[in-house]
PDB file of C-alpha atoms in Angstrom:
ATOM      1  CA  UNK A   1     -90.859  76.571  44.161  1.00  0.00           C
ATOM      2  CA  UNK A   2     -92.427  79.203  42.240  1.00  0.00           C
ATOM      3  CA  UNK A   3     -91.361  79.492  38.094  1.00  0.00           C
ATOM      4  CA  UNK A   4     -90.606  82.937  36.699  1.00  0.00           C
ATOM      5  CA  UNK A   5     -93.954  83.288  35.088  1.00  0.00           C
ATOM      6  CA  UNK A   6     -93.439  82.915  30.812  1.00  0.00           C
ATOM      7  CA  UNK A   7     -95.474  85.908  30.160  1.00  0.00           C
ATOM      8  CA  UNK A   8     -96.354  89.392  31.809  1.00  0.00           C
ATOM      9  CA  UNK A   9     -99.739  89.057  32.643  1.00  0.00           C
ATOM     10  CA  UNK A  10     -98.547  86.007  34.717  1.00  0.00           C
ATOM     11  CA  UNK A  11     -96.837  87.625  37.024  1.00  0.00           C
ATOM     12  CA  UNK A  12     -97.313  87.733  40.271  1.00  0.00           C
ATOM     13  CA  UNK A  13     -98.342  91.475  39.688  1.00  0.00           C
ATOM     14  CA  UNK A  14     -99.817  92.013  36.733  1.00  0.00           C
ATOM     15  CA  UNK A  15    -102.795  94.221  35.243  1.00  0.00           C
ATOM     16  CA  UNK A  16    -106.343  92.817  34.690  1.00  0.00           C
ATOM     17  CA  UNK A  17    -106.594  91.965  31.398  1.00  0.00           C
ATOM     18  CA  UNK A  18    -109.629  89.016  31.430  1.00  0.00           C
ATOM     19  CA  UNK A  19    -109.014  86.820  28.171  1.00  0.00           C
ATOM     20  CA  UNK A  20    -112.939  85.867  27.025  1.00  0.00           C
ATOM     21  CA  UNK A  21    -113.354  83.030  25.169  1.00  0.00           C
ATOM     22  CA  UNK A  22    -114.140  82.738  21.077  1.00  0.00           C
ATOM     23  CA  UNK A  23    -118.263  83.327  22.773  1.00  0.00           C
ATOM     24  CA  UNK A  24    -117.545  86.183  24.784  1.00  0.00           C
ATOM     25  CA  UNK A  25    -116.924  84.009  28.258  1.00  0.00           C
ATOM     26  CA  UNK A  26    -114.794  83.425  30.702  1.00  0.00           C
ATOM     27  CA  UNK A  27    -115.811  80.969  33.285  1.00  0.00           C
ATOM     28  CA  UNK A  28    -116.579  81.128  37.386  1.00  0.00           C
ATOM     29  CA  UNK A  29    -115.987  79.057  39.899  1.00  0.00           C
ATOM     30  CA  UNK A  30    -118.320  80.483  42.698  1.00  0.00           C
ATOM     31  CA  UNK A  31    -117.161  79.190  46.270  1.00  0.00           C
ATOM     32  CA  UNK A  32    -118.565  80.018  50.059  1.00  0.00           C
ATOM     33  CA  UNK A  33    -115.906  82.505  51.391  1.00  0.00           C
ATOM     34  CA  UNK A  34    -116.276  80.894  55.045  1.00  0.00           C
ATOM     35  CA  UNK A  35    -116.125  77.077  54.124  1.00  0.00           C
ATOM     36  CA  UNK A  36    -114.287  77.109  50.748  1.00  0.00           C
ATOM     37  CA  UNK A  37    -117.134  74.813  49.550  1.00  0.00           C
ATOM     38  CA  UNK A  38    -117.557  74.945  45.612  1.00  0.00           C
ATOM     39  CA  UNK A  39    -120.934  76.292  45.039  1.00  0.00           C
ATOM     40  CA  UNK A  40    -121.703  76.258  41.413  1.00  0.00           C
ATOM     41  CA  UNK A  41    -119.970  76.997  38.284  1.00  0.00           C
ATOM     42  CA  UNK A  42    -121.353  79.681  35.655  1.00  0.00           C
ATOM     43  CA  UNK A  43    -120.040  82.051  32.908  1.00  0.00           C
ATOM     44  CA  UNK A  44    -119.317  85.384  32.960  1.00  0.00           C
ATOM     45  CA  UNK A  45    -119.353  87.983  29.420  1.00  0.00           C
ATOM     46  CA  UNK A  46    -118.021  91.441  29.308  1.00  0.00           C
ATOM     47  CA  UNK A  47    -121.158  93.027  30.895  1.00  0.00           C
ATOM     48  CA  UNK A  48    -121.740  90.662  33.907  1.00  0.00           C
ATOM     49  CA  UNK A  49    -118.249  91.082  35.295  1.00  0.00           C
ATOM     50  CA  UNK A  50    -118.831  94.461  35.356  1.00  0.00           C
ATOM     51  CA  UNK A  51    -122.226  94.769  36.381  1.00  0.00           C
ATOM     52  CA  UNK A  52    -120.747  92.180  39.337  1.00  0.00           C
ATOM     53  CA  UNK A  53    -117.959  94.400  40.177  1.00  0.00           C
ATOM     54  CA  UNK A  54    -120.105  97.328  40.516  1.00  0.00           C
ATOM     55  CA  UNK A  55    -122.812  95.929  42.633  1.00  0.00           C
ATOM     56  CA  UNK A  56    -121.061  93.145  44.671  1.00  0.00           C
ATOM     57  CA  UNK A  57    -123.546  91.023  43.397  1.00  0.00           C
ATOM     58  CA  UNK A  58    -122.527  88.351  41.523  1.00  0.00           C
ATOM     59  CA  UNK A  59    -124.200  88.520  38.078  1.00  0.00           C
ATOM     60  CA  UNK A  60    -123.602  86.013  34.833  1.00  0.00           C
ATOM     61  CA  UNK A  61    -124.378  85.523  31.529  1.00  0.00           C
ATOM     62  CA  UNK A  62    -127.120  82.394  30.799  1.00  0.00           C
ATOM     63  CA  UNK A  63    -125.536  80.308  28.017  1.00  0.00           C
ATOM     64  CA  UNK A  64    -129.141  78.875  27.204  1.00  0.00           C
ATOM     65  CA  UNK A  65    -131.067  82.233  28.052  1.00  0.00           C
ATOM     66  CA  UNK A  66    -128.643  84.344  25.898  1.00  0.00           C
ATOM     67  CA  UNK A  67    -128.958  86.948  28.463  1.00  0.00           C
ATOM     68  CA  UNK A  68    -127.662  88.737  31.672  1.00  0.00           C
ATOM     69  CA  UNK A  69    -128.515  87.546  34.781  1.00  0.00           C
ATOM     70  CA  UNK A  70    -128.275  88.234  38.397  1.00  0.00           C
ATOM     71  CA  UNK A  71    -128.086  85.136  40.687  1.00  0.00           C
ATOM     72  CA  UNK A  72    -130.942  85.075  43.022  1.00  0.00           C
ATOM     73  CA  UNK A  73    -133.226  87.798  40.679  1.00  0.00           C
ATOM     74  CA  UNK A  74    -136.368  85.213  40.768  1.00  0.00           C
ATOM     75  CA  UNK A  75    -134.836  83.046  43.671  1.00  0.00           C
ATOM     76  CA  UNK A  76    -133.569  85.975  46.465  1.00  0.00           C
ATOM     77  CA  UNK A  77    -130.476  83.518  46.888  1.00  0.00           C
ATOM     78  CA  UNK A  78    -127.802  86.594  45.737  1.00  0.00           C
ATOM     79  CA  UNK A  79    -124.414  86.215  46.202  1.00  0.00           C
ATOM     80  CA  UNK A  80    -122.251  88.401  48.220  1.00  0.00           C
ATOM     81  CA  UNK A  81    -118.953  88.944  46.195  1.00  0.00           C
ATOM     82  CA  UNK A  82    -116.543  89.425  48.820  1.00  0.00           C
ATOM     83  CA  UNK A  83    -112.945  88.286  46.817  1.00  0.00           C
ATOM     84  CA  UNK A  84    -112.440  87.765  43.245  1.00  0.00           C
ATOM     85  CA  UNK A  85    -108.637  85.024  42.273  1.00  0.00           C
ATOM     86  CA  UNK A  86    -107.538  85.164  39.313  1.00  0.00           C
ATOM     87  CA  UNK A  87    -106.002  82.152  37.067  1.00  0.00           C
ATOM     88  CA  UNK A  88    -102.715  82.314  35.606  1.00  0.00           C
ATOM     89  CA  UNK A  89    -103.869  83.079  31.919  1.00  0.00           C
ATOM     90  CA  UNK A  90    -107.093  85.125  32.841  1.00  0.00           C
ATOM     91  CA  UNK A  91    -110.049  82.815  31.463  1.00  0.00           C
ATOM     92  CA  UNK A  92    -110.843  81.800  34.789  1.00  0.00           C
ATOM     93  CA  UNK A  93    -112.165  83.301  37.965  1.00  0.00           C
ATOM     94  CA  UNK A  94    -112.777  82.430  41.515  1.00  0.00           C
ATOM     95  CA  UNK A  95    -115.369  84.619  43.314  1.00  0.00           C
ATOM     96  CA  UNK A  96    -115.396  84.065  47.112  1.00  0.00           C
ATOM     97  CA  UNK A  97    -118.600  84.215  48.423  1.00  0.00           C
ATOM     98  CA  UNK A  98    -121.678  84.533  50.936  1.00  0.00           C
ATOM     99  CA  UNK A  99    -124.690  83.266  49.463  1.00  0.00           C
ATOM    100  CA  UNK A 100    -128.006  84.513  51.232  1.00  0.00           C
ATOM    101  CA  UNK A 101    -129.374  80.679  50.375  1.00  0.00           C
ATOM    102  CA  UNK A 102    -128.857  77.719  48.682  1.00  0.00           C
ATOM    103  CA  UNK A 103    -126.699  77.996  45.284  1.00  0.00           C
ATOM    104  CA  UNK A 104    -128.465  75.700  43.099  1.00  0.00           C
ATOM    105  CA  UNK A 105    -131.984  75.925  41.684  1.00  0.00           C
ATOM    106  CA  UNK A 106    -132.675  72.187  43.121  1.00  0.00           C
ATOM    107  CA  UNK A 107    -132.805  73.612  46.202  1.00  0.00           C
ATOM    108  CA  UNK A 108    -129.231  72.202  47.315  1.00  0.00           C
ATOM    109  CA  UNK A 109    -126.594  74.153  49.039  1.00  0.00           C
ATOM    110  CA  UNK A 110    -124.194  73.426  45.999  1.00  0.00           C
ATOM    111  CA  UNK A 111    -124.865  72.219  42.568  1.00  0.00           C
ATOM    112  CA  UNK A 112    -122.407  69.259  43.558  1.00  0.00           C
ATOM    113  CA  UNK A 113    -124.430  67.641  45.529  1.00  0.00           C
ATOM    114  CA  UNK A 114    -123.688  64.268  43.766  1.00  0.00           C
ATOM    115  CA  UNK A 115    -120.832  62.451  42.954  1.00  0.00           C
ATOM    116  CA  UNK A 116    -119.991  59.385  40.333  1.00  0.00           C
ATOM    117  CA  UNK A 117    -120.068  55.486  41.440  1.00  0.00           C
ATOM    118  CA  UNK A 118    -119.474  53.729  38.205  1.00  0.00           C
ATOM    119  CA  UNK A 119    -121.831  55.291  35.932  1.00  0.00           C
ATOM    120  CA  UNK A 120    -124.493  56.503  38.610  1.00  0.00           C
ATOM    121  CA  UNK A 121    -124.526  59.513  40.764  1.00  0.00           C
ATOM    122  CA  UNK A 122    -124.732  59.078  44.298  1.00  0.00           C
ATOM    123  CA  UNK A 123    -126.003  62.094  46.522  1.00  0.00           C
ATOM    124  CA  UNK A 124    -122.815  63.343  48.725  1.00  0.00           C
ATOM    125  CA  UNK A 125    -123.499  63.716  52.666  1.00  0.00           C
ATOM    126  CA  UNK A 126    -122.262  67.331  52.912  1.00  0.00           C
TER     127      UNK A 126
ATOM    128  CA  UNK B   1    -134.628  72.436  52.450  1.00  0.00           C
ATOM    129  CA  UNK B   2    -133.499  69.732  49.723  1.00  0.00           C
ATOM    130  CA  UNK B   3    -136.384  70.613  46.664  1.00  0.00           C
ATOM    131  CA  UNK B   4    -137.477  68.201  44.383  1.00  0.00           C
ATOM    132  CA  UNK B   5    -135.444  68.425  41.542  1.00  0.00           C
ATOM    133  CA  UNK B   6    -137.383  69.101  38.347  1.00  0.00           C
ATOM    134  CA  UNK B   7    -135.577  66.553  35.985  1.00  0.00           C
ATOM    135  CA  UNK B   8    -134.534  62.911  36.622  1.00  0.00           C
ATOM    136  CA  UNK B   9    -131.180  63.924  35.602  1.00  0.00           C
ATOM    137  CA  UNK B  10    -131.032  66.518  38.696  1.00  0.00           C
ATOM    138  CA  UNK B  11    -132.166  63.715  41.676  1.00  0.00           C
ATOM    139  CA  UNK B  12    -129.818  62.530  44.044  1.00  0.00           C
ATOM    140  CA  UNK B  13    -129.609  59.236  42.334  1.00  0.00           C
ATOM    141  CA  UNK B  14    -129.296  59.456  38.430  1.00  0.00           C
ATOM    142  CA  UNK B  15    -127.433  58.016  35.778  1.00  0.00           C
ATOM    143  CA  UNK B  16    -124.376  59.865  34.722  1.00  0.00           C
ATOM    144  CA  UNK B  17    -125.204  61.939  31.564  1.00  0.00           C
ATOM    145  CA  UNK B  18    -122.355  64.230  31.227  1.00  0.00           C
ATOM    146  CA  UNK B  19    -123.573  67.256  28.996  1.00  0.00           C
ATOM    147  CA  UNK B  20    -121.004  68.203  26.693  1.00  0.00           C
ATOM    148  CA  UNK B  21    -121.481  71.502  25.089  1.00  0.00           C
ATOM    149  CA  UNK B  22    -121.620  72.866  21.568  1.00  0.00           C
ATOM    150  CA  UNK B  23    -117.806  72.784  20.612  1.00  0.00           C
ATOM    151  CA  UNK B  24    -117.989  69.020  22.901  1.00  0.00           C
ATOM    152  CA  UNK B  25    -116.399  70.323  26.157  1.00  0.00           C
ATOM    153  CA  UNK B  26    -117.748  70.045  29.942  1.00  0.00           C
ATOM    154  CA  UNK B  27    -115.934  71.981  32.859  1.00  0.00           C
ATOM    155  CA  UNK B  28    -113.242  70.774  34.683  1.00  0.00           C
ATOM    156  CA  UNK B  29    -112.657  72.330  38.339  1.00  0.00           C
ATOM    157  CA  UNK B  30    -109.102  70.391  39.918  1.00  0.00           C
ATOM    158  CA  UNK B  31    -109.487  70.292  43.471  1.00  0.00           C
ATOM    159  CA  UNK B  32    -107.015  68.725  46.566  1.00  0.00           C
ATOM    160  CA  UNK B  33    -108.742  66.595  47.828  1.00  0.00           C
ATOM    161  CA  UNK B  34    -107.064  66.898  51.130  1.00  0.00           C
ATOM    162  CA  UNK B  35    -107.126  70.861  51.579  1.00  0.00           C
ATOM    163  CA  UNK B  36    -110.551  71.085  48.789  1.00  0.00           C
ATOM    164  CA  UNK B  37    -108.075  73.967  47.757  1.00  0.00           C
ATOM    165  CA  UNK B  38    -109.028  74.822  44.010  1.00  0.00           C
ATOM    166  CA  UNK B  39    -106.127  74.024  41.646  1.00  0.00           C
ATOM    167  CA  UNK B  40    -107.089  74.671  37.972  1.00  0.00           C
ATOM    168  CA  UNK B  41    -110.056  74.749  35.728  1.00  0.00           C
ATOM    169  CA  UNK B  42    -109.681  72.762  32.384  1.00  0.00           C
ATOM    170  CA  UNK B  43    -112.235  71.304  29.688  1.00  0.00           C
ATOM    171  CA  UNK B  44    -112.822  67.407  28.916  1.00  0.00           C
ATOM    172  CA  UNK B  45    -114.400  65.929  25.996  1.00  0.00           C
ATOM    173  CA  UNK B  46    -115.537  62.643  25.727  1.00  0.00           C
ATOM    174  CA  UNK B  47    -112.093  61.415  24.987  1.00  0.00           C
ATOM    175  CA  UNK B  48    -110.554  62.997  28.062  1.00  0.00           C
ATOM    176  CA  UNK B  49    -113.418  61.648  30.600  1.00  0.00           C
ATOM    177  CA  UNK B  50    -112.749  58.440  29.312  1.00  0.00           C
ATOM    178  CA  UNK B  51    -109.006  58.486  29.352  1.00  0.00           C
ATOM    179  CA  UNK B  52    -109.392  60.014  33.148  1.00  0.00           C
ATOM    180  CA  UNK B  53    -111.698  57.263  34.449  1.00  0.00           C
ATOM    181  CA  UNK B  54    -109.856  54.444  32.854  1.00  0.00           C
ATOM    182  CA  UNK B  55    -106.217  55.692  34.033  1.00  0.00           C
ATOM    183  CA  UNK B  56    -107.706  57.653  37.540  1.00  0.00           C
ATOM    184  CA  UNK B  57    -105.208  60.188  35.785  1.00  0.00           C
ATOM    185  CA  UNK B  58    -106.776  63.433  34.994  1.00  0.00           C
ATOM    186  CA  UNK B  59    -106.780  64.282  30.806  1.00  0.00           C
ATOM    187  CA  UNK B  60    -107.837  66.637  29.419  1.00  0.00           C
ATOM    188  CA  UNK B  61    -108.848  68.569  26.029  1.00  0.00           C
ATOM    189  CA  UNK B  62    -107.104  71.672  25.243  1.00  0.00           C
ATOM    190  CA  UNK B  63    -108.481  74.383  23.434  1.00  0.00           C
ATOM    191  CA  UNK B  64    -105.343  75.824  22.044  1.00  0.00           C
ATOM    192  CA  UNK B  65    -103.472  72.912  21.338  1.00  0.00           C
ATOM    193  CA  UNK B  66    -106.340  70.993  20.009  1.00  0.00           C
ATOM    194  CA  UNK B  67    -105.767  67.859  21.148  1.00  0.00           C
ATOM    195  CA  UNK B  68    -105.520  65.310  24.345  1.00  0.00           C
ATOM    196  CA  UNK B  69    -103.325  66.052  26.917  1.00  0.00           C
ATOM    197  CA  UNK B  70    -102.571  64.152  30.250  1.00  0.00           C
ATOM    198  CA  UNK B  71    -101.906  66.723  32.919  1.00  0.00           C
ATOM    199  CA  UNK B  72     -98.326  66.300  34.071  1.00  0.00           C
ATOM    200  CA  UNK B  73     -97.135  64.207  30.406  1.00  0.00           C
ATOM    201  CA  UNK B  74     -94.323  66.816  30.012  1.00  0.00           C
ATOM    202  CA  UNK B  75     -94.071  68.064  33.755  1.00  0.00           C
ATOM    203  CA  UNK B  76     -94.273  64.959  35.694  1.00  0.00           C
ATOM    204  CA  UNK B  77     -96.768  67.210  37.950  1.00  0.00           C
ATOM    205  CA  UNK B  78     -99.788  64.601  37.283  1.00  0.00           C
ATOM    206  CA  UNK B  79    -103.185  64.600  39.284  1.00  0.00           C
ATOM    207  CA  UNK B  80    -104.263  61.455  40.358  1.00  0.00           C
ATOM    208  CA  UNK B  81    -108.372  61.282  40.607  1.00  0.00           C
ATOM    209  CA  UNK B  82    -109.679  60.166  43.822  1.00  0.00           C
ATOM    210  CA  UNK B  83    -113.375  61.345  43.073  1.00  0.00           C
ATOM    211  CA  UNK B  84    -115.467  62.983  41.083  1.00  0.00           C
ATOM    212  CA  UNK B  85    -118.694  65.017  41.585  1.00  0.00           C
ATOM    213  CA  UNK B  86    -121.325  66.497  39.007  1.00  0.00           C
ATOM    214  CA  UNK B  87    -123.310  69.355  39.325  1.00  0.00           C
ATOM    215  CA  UNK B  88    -127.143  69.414  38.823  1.00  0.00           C
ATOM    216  CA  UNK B  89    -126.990  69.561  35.118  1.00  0.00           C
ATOM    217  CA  UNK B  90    -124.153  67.014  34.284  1.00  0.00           C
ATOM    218  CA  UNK B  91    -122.246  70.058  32.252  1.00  0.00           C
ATOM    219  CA  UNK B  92    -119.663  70.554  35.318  1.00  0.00           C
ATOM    220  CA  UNK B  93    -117.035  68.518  37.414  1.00  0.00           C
ATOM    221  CA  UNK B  94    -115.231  68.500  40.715  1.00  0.00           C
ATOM    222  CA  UNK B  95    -112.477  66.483  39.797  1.00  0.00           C
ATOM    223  CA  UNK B  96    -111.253  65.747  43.814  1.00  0.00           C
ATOM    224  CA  UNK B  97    -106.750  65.351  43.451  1.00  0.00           C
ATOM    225  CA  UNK B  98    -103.774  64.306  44.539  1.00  0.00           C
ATOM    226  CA  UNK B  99    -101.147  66.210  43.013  1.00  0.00           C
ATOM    227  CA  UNK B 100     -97.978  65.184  41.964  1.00  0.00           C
ATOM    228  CA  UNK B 101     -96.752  68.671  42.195  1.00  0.00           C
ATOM    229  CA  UNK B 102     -97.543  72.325  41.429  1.00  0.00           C
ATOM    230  CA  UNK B 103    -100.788  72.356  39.039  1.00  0.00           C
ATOM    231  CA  UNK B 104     -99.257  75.335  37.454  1.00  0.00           C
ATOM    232  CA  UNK B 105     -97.140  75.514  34.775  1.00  0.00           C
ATOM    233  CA  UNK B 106     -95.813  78.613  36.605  1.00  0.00           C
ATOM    234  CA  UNK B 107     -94.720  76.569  39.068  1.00  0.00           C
ATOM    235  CA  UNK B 108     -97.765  77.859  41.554  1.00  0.00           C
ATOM    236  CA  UNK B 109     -99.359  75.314  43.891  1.00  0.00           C
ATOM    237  CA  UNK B 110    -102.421  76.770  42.298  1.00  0.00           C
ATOM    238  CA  UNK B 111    -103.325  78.747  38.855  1.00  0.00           C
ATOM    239  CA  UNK B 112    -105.317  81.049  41.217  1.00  0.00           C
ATOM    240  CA  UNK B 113    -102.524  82.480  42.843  1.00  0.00           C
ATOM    241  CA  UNK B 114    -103.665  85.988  42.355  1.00  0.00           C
ATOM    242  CA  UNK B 115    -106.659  88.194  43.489  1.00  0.00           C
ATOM    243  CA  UNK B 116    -108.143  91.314  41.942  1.00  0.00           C
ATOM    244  CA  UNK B 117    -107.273  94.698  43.908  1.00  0.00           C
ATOM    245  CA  UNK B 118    -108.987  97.491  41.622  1.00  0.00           C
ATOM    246  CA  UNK B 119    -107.849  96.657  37.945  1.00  0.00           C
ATOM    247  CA  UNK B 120    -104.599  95.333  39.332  1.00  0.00           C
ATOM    248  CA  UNK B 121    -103.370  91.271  40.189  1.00  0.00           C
ATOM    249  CA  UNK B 122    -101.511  90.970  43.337  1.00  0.00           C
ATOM    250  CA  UNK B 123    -100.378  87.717  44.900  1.00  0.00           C
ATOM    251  CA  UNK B 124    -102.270  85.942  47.226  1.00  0.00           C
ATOM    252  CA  UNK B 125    -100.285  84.307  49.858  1.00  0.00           C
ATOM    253  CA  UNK B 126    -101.591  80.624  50.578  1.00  0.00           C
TER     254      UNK B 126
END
């Protein structure tokens, strides 16, 4: 059964009104848009959600690098930002997906390619 | 084509290091683990990671309320853990569910229960 949402911008229609973070950042959950496989997770400032929205292309902000960046700029793995969900309080975003190559820098098709036994992680047979 | 992964912490068999970041927080993503259908996104710290893999109830830390929380301790709506995966750099989870309930405090199946449509939220229908 679905609540009555507490607030407006819960609702079920609502206006875009992303809610960054004390940094700047909201966070993104980036999944295949065929297979619904999670791909990698990365944070998103004012200007990459835009810059995303206006190319397709996804595009994040680098927590270590300080700095915009476009996935797949050095790689060519880009992805192809086909739907954007929404979470109920606007800090979070899914954006559906079709990468042009693997997702993570290791080389694997998602950066969850492992998963924890005890306290060692054990590659996943995806 | 699987790369060799540039740290020891990034090969497909490697102690679990979690990486929690300058306020003490790593990512979250709920998932059912029957469906893989994303549910929420939330932060742990240590406190919460520990509570989660003692219990195989998820906890977790929240930013507002400052303080532990076990999802579903007012609700009911728990999430029992049935397996975790970590991304390459140990900051990120995959926490694989079984719900209880709606992960919502809407009442949603799912906080992402919305898509973007120009600068407007519309429901998606799941």
């Amino acid at each position: 059964m679905q609540q009555t949402p507490d607030k407006p911008s819960e609702a079920p229609e609502a206006p875009f009104t992303p809610k960054f973070d004390a940094t700047g950042l909201l966070t993104a959950i980036v999944v295949d848009g065929d297979s619904g496989a999670i791909l990698m997770l990365a944070h998103m400032d004012k200007e990459a959600l835009s810059k995303t929205r206006e190319t397709g292309l996804a595009h994040f902000h680098s927590r270590s690098r300080g700095r915009l960046w476009m996935k797949g700029e050095s790689s060519g793995n880009t992805l192809r930002v086909e739907r954007i969900l929404v979470d109920c309080d606007q800090d979070a975003l899914v954006l559906e997906c079709r990468p042009t190559g693997p997702a993570c820098h290791t080389g694997a098709i998602s950066c969850f390619y492992r998963e924890l036994d005890g306290d060692v992680l054990r590659s996943v047979n995806t």
